[in-house]
């Protein structure tokens, strides 16, 4: 039986706006036990990405499942953003029924540790790049509703 955690929702919920703590050791049993639960919860919600604050854990950890690719991102950091942007209507499991047109870099490079603690670096484009940027935003306490408002203010000035 998969274990499915409830997803924290609401644009004013405190934990979704907090910056997260680094994961010290991905091999720690609490992290190792959390990973399959995160993937089960993600699938149960029909999502493509889930960040730890969305299951009430304020740590730098996210899982992504998109285009048959499954990624565990421990302490991810985006190290390069392309100047070419794409606009995409994004949803979020924490903001059910809400969609926001968000501008993101079309290509990124992300450094992270995988579930074995190994340091990785990879390039991503298109939907995968969008999802990774969305999840890293979660780890910095930023929701798409916040980013949308911020970009709108920027466009006005
Ligand atoms: Zn989200």
Short mmCIF file of N, CA and C in Angstrom, two decimals, residues 33-151:
data_model
loop_
_atom_site.label_atom_id
_atom_site.label_comp_id
_atom_site.label_asym_id
_atom_site.label_seq_id
_atom_site.Cartn_x
_atom_site.Cartn_y
_atom_site.Cartn_z
N UNK A 33 13.34 7.28 3.83
CA UNK A 33 11.95 6.81 4.00
C UNK A 33 10.94 7.77 3.38
N UNK A 34 11.33 9.04 3.33
CA UNK A 34 10.42 10.06 2.81
C UNK A 34 10.29 9.98 1.28
N UNK A 35 11.36 9.58 0.60
CA UNK A 35 11.36 9.64 -0.87
C UNK A 35 10.25 8.83 -1.54
N UNK A 36 10.10 7.52 -1.18
CA UNK A 36 9.00 6.79 -1.83
C UNK A 36 7.64 7.37 -1.49
N UNK A 37 7.49 7.91 -0.29
CA UNK A 37 6.23 8.53 0.13
C UNK A 37 5.95 9.78 -0.72
N UNK A 38 7.02 10.53 -1.01
CA UNK A 38 6.85 11.72 -1.85
C UNK A 38 6.42 11.33 -3.27
N UNK A 39 7.06 10.29 -3.82
CA UNK A 39 6.67 9.86 -5.17
C UNK A 39 5.23 9.33 -5.19
N UNK A 40 4.86 8.56 -4.17
CA UNK A 40 3.47 8.05 -4.11
C UNK A 40 2.48 9.19 -3.99
N UNK A 41 2.83 10.18 -3.18
CA UNK A 41 1.92 11.32 -2.97
C UNK A 41 1.80 12.14 -4.25
N UNK A 42 2.92 12.29 -4.94
CA UNK A 42 2.94 13.03 -6.21
C UNK A 42 2.03 12.35 -7.24
N UNK A 43 2.19 11.03 -7.35
CA UNK A 43 1.39 10.28 -8.32
C UNK A 43 -0.09 10.32 -7.96
N UNK A 44 -0.39 10.15 -6.67
CA UNK A 44 -1.79 10.15 -6.22
C UNK A 44 -2.46 11.48 -6.55
N UNK A 45 -1.66 12.55 -6.55
CA UNK A 45 -2.22 13.87 -6.83
C UNK A 45 -2.15 14.22 -8.32
N UNK A 46 -1.66 13.27 -9.13
CA UNK A 46 -1.48 13.51 -10.57
C UNK A 46 -0.61 14.71 -10.86
N UNK A 47 0.44 14.87 -10.06
CA UNK A 47 1.33 16.01 -10.24
C UNK A 47 2.57 15.61 -11.01
N UNK A 48 3.41 16.60 -11.31
CA UNK A 48 4.69 16.32 -11.97
C UNK A 48 5.87 16.75 -11.11
N UNK A 49 5.58 17.46 -10.03
CA UNK A 49 6.66 17.84 -9.12
C UNK A 49 6.10 18.08 -7.73
N UNK A 50 6.91 17.76 -6.71
CA UNK A 50 6.47 17.95 -5.32
C UNK A 50 7.69 18.35 -4.49
N UNK A 51 7.55 19.45 -3.77
CA UNK A 51 8.65 19.93 -2.92
C UNK A 51 8.30 19.63 -1.46
N UNK A 52 9.33 19.40 -0.65
CA UNK A 52 9.12 18.97 0.73
C UNK A 52 8.20 19.90 1.55
N UNK A 53 8.28 21.24 1.39
CA UNK A 53 7.36 22.07 2.19
C UNK A 53 5.89 21.75 1.92
N UNK A 54 5.60 21.21 0.74
CA UNK A 54 4.21 20.88 0.41
C UNK A 54 3.70 19.67 1.19
N UNK A 55 4.63 18.93 1.82
CA UNK A 55 4.20 17.86 2.73
C UNK A 55 4.68 18.19 4.14
N UNK A 56 4.78 19.50 4.40
CA UNK A 56 5.03 20.00 5.75
C UNK A 56 6.44 19.72 6.27
N UNK A 57 7.42 19.65 5.36
CA UNK A 57 8.82 19.45 5.77
C UNK A 57 9.62 20.60 5.19
N UNK A 58 10.20 21.40 6.08
CA UNK A 58 10.90 22.59 5.57
C UNK A 58 12.36 22.29 5.25
N UNK A 59 12.57 21.41 4.28
CA UNK A 59 13.93 21.02 3.88
C UNK A 59 14.08 21.12 2.36
N UNK A 60 15.35 21.26 1.93
CA UNK A 60 15.63 21.45 0.50
C UNK A 60 15.63 20.13 -0.25
N UNK A 61 14.44 19.67 -0.55
CA UNK A 61 14.25 18.38 -1.20
C UNK A 61 13.00 18.45 -2.06
N UNK A 62 13.12 17.94 -3.30
CA UNK A 62 11.96 17.90 -4.18
C UNK A 62 12.06 16.66 -5.07
N UNK A 63 10.91 16.19 -5.52
CA UNK A 63 10.89 15.10 -6.50
C UNK A 63 10.13 15.58 -7.73
N UNK A 64 10.58 15.05 -8.88
CA UNK A 64 10.00 15.45 -10.16
C UNK A 64 9.76 14.18 -10.97
N UNK A 65 8.63 14.13 -11.65
CA UNK A 65 8.39 13.00 -12.55
C UNK A 65 7.74 13.57 -13.80
N UNK A 66 8.51 13.65 -14.86
CA UNK A 66 8.00 14.28 -16.07
C UNK A 66 8.63 13.60 -17.29
N UNK A 67 7.80 13.38 -18.31
CA UNK A 67 8.29 12.76 -19.55
C UNK A 67 9.11 11.50 -19.27
N UNK A 68 8.56 10.63 -18.44
CA UNK A 68 9.21 9.36 -18.08
C UNK A 68 10.51 9.52 -17.33
N UNK A 69 10.77 10.72 -16.87
CA UNK A 69 11.99 10.91 -16.11
C UNK A 69 11.64 11.18 -14.66
N UNK A 70 12.40 10.54 -13.77
CA UNK A 70 12.14 10.62 -12.34
C UNK A 70 13.39 11.21 -11.72
N UNK A 71 13.25 12.32 -11.02
CA UNK A 71 14.42 12.98 -10.44
C UNK A 71 14.19 13.22 -8.96
N UNK A 72 15.23 12.92 -8.18
CA UNK A 72 15.25 13.33 -6.77
C UNK A 72 16.24 14.48 -6.69
N UNK A 73 15.77 15.62 -6.24
CA UNK A 73 16.63 16.80 -6.17
C UNK A 73 16.87 17.14 -4.70
N UNK A 74 18.08 16.84 -4.24
CA UNK A 74 18.47 17.17 -2.88
C UNK A 74 19.36 18.41 -2.95
N UNK A 75 19.03 19.43 -2.19
CA UNK A 75 19.77 20.70 -2.17
C UNK A 75 20.02 21.26 -3.57
N UNK A 76 18.97 21.33 -4.41
CA UNK A 76 19.20 21.80 -5.78
C UNK A 76 19.52 23.29 -5.82
N UNK A 77 20.36 23.63 -6.79
CA UNK A 77 20.69 25.04 -7.02
C UNK A 77 20.78 25.23 -8.53
N UNK A 78 20.05 26.19 -9.05
CA UNK A 78 20.11 26.45 -10.49
C UNK A 78 21.30 27.36 -10.73
N UNK A 79 22.24 26.88 -11.53
CA UNK A 79 23.50 27.62 -11.70
C UNK A 79 23.53 28.41 -13.00
N UNK A 80 22.63 28.11 -13.94
CA UNK A 80 22.53 29.00 -15.09
C UNK A 80 21.12 29.00 -15.67
N UNK A 81 20.72 30.20 -16.09
CA UNK A 81 19.39 30.43 -16.65
C UNK A 81 19.58 30.98 -18.07
N UNK A 82 18.89 30.42 -19.05
CA UNK A 82 19.01 30.97 -20.40
C UNK A 82 18.31 32.32 -20.47
N UNK A 83 18.77 33.15 -21.38
CA UNK A 83 18.08 34.43 -21.57
C UNK A 83 16.76 34.23 -22.31
N UNK A 84 16.70 33.14 -23.12
CA UNK A 84 15.44 32.85 -23.82
C UNK A 84 14.41 32.40 -22.79
N UNK A 85 13.23 33.00 -22.87
CA UNK A 85 12.18 32.70 -21.89
C UNK A 85 11.04 31.96 -22.56
N UNK A 86 10.26 31.25 -21.72
CA UNK A 86 9.01 30.67 -22.21
C UNK A 86 7.90 31.01 -21.23
N UNK A 87 6.72 31.22 -21.80
CA UNK A 87 5.53 31.48 -20.99
C UNK A 87 4.74 30.19 -20.94
N UNK A 88 4.33 29.83 -19.73
CA UNK A 88 3.60 28.58 -19.58
C UNK A 88 2.57 28.77 -18.47
N UNK A 89 1.38 28.23 -18.68
CA UNK A 89 0.35 28.33 -17.64
C UNK A 89 0.59 27.24 -16.61
N UNK A 90 1.05 27.64 -15.43
CA UNK A 90 1.43 26.68 -14.41
C UNK A 90 0.34 26.51 -13.37
N UNK A 91 0.24 25.27 -12.90
CA UNK A 91 -0.60 24.98 -11.75
C UNK A 91 0.28 24.53 -10.61
N UNK A 92 -0.30 24.33 -9.44
CA UNK A 92 0.49 23.92 -8.28
C UNK A 92 -0.42 23.08 -7.38
N UNK A 93 0.10 21.97 -6.89
CA UNK A 93 -0.73 21.11 -6.02
C UNK A 93 -1.16 21.84 -4.75
N UNK A 94 -0.42 22.89 -4.38
CA UNK A 94 -0.77 23.66 -3.18
C UNK A 94 -1.78 24.76 -3.46
N UNK A 95 -2.10 24.98 -4.74
CA UNK A 95 -3.09 26.01 -5.11
C UNK A 95 -4.10 25.37 -6.05
N UNK A 96 -4.90 24.44 -5.52
CA UNK A 96 -5.79 23.67 -6.40
C UNK A 96 -6.73 24.57 -7.21
N UNK A 97 -6.83 24.25 -8.49
CA UNK A 97 -7.76 24.97 -9.35
C UNK A 97 -7.28 26.32 -9.82
N UNK A 98 -6.06 26.71 -9.43
CA UNK A 98 -5.56 28.02 -9.85
C UNK A 98 -4.42 27.86 -10.85
N UNK A 99 -4.42 28.73 -11.85
CA UNK A 99 -3.39 28.65 -12.89
C UNK A 99 -2.86 30.05 -13.15
N UNK A 100 -1.57 30.14 -13.35
CA UNK A 100 -0.92 31.43 -13.56
C UNK A 100 0.04 31.33 -14.75
N UNK A 101 -0.01 32.36 -15.58
CA UNK A 101 0.91 32.42 -16.70
C UNK A 101 2.25 32.94 -16.17
N UNK A 102 3.26 32.09 -16.22
CA UNK A 102 4.55 32.41 -15.62
C UNK A 102 5.64 32.36 -16.69
N UNK A 103 6.54 33.33 -16.62
CA UNK A 103 7.67 33.35 -17.54
C UNK A 103 8.88 32.71 -16.85
N UNK A 104 9.48 31.76 -17.54
CA UNK A 104 10.66 31.06 -16.99
C UNK A 104 11.74 31.01 -18.06
N UNK A 105 12.95 30.69 -17.64
CA UNK A 105 14.01 30.42 -18.61
C UNK A 105 13.72 29.12 -19.33
N UNK A 106 14.03 29.12 -20.63
CA UNK A 106 13.75 27.93 -21.43
C UNK A 106 14.74 26.80 -21.14
N UNK A 107 15.97 27.21 -20.79
CA UNK A 107 17.01 26.22 -20.49
C UNK A 107 17.68 26.61 -19.18
N UNK A 108 17.98 25.59 -18.39
CA UNK A 108 18.69 25.84 -17.13
C UNK A 108 19.76 24.77 -16.92
N UNK A 109 20.67 25.06 -16.02
CA UNK A 109 21.57 24.03 -15.50
C UNK A 109 21.32 23.96 -14.00
N UNK A 110 21.15 22.75 -13.49
CA UNK A 110 20.90 22.59 -12.06
C UNK A 110 21.95 21.66 -11.46
N UNK A 111 22.45 22.05 -10.29
CA UNK A 111 23.34 21.18 -9.51
C UNK A 111 22.56 20.70 -8.30
N UNK A 112 22.72 19.44 -7.98
CA UNK A 112 21.98 18.86 -6.85
C UNK A 112 22.66 17.57 -6.43
N UNK A 113 22.17 16.98 -5.34
CA UNK A 113 22.60 15.64 -4.97
C UNK A 113 21.44 14.70 -5.26
N UNK A 114 21.76 13.49 -5.70
CA UNK A 114 20.69 12.51 -5.93
C UNK A 114 20.42 11.75 -4.62
N UNK A 115 19.58 10.72 -4.70
CA UNK A 115 19.17 10.01 -3.47
C UNK A 115 20.32 9.24 -2.82
N UNK A 116 21.44 9.08 -3.56
CA UNK A 116 22.58 8.39 -2.95
C UNK A 116 23.60 9.40 -2.42
N UNK A 117 23.28 10.67 -2.56
CA UNK A 117 24.19 11.71 -2.07
C UNK A 117 25.20 12.16 -3.10
N UNK A 118 25.15 11.55 -4.29
CA UNK A 118 26.09 11.88 -5.34
C UNK A 118 25.81 13.28 -5.91
N UNK A 119 26.88 14.06 -6.11
CA UNK A 119 26.73 15.39 -6.70
C UNK A 119 26.44 15.25 -8.19
N UNK A 120 25.42 15.95 -8.66
CA UNK A 120 25.05 15.86 -10.07
C UNK A 120 24.91 17.25 -10.65
N UNK A 121 25.07 17.30 -11.96
CA UNK A 121 24.83 18.55 -12.66
C UNK A 121 24.14 18.17 -13.96
N UNK A 122 23.04 18.82 -14.26
CA UNK A 122 22.42 18.50 -15.54
C UNK A 122 21.72 19.71 -16.14
N UNK A 123 21.60 19.63 -17.46
CA UNK A 123 20.89 20.68 -18.18
C UNK A 123 19.46 20.20 -18.39
N UNK A 124 18.54 21.13 -18.40
CA UNK A 124 17.15 20.78 -18.67
C UNK A 124 16.56 21.84 -19.58
N UNK A 125 15.59 21.40 -20.41
CA UNK A 125 14.90 22.34 -21.30
C UNK A 125 13.40 22.09 -21.21
N UNK A 126 12.63 23.04 -21.73
CA UNK A 126 11.18 22.87 -21.87
C UNK A 126 10.49 22.58 -20.55
N UNK A 127 9.57 21.60 -20.58
CA UNK A 127 8.75 21.32 -19.40
C UNK A 127 9.60 20.93 -18.18
N UNK A 128 10.64 20.14 -18.41
CA UNK A 128 11.49 19.75 -17.28
C UNK A 128 12.15 20.97 -16.64
N UNK A 129 12.60 21.90 -17.49
CA UNK A 129 13.22 23.13 -16.96
C UNK A 129 12.20 23.93 -16.16
N UNK A 130 10.96 23.99 -16.65
CA UNK A 130 9.91 24.73 -15.94
C UNK A 130 9.64 24.11 -14.57
N UNK A 131 9.50 22.78 -14.56
CA UNK A 131 9.17 22.10 -13.30
C UNK A 131 10.30 22.30 -12.27
N UNK A 132 11.53 22.17 -12.72
CA UNK A 132 12.66 22.34 -11.78
C UNK A 132 12.66 23.76 -11.21
N UNK A 133 12.42 24.77 -12.06
CA UNK A 133 12.39 26.15 -11.57
C UNK A 133 11.23 26.34 -10.58
N UNK A 134 10.09 25.70 -10.87
CA UNK A 134 8.92 25.78 -9.98
C UNK A 134 9.25 25.15 -8.61
N UNK A 135 9.92 23.99 -8.63
CA UNK A 135 10.22 23.31 -7.36
C UNK A 135 11.27 24.06 -6.56
N UNK A 136 12.28 24.60 -7.23
CA UNK A 136 13.31 25.37 -6.51
C UNK A 136 12.68 26.63 -5.90
N UNK A 137 11.73 27.23 -6.60
CA UNK A 137 10.97 28.35 -6.02
C UNK A 137 10.31 27.92 -4.70
N UNK A 138 9.70 26.73 -4.69
CA UNK A 138 9.07 26.25 -3.45
C UNK A 138 10.08 26.20 -2.31
N UNK A 139 11.30 25.76 -2.63
CA UNK A 139 12.32 25.61 -1.58
C UNK A 139 12.80 26.98 -1.09
N UNK A 140 12.54 28.01 -1.88
CA UNK A 140 12.86 29.38 -1.46
C UNK A 140 11.61 30.10 -0.93
N UNK A 141 10.54 29.36 -0.74
CA UNK A 141 9.31 29.94 -0.17
C UNK A 141 8.50 30.79 -1.14
N UNK A 142 8.66 30.51 -2.43
CA UNK A 142 7.94 31.31 -3.45
C UNK A 142 6.91 30.44 -4.17
N UNK A 143 5.67 30.91 -4.15
CA UNK A 143 4.59 30.22 -4.88
C UNK A 143 4.36 30.91 -6.22
N UNK A 144 3.72 30.21 -7.15
CA UNK A 144 3.46 30.83 -8.45
C UNK A 144 2.59 32.08 -8.31
N UNK A 145 1.69 32.09 -7.32
CA UNK A 145 0.86 33.29 -7.10
C UNK A 145 1.75 34.48 -6.76
N UNK A 146 2.80 34.25 -5.96
CA UNK A 146 3.75 35.33 -5.58
C UNK A 146 4.54 35.78 -6.80
N UNK A 147 5.02 34.81 -7.56
CA UNK A 147 5.83 35.15 -8.72
C UNK A 147 4.99 35.92 -9.75
N UNK A 148 3.76 35.51 -9.91
CA UNK A 148 2.87 36.19 -10.86
C UNK A 148 2.68 37.66 -10.45
N UNK A 149 2.41 37.89 -9.16
CA UNK A 149 2.21 39.26 -8.67
C UNK A 149 3.47 40.09 -8.84
N UNK A 150 4.61 39.48 -8.52
CA UNK A 150 5.89 40.18 -8.62
C UNK A 150 6.19 40.58 -10.06
N UNK A 151 5.94 39.64 -10.99
CA UNK A 151 6.21 39.92 -12.41
C UNK A 151 5.26 40.99 -12.94
#
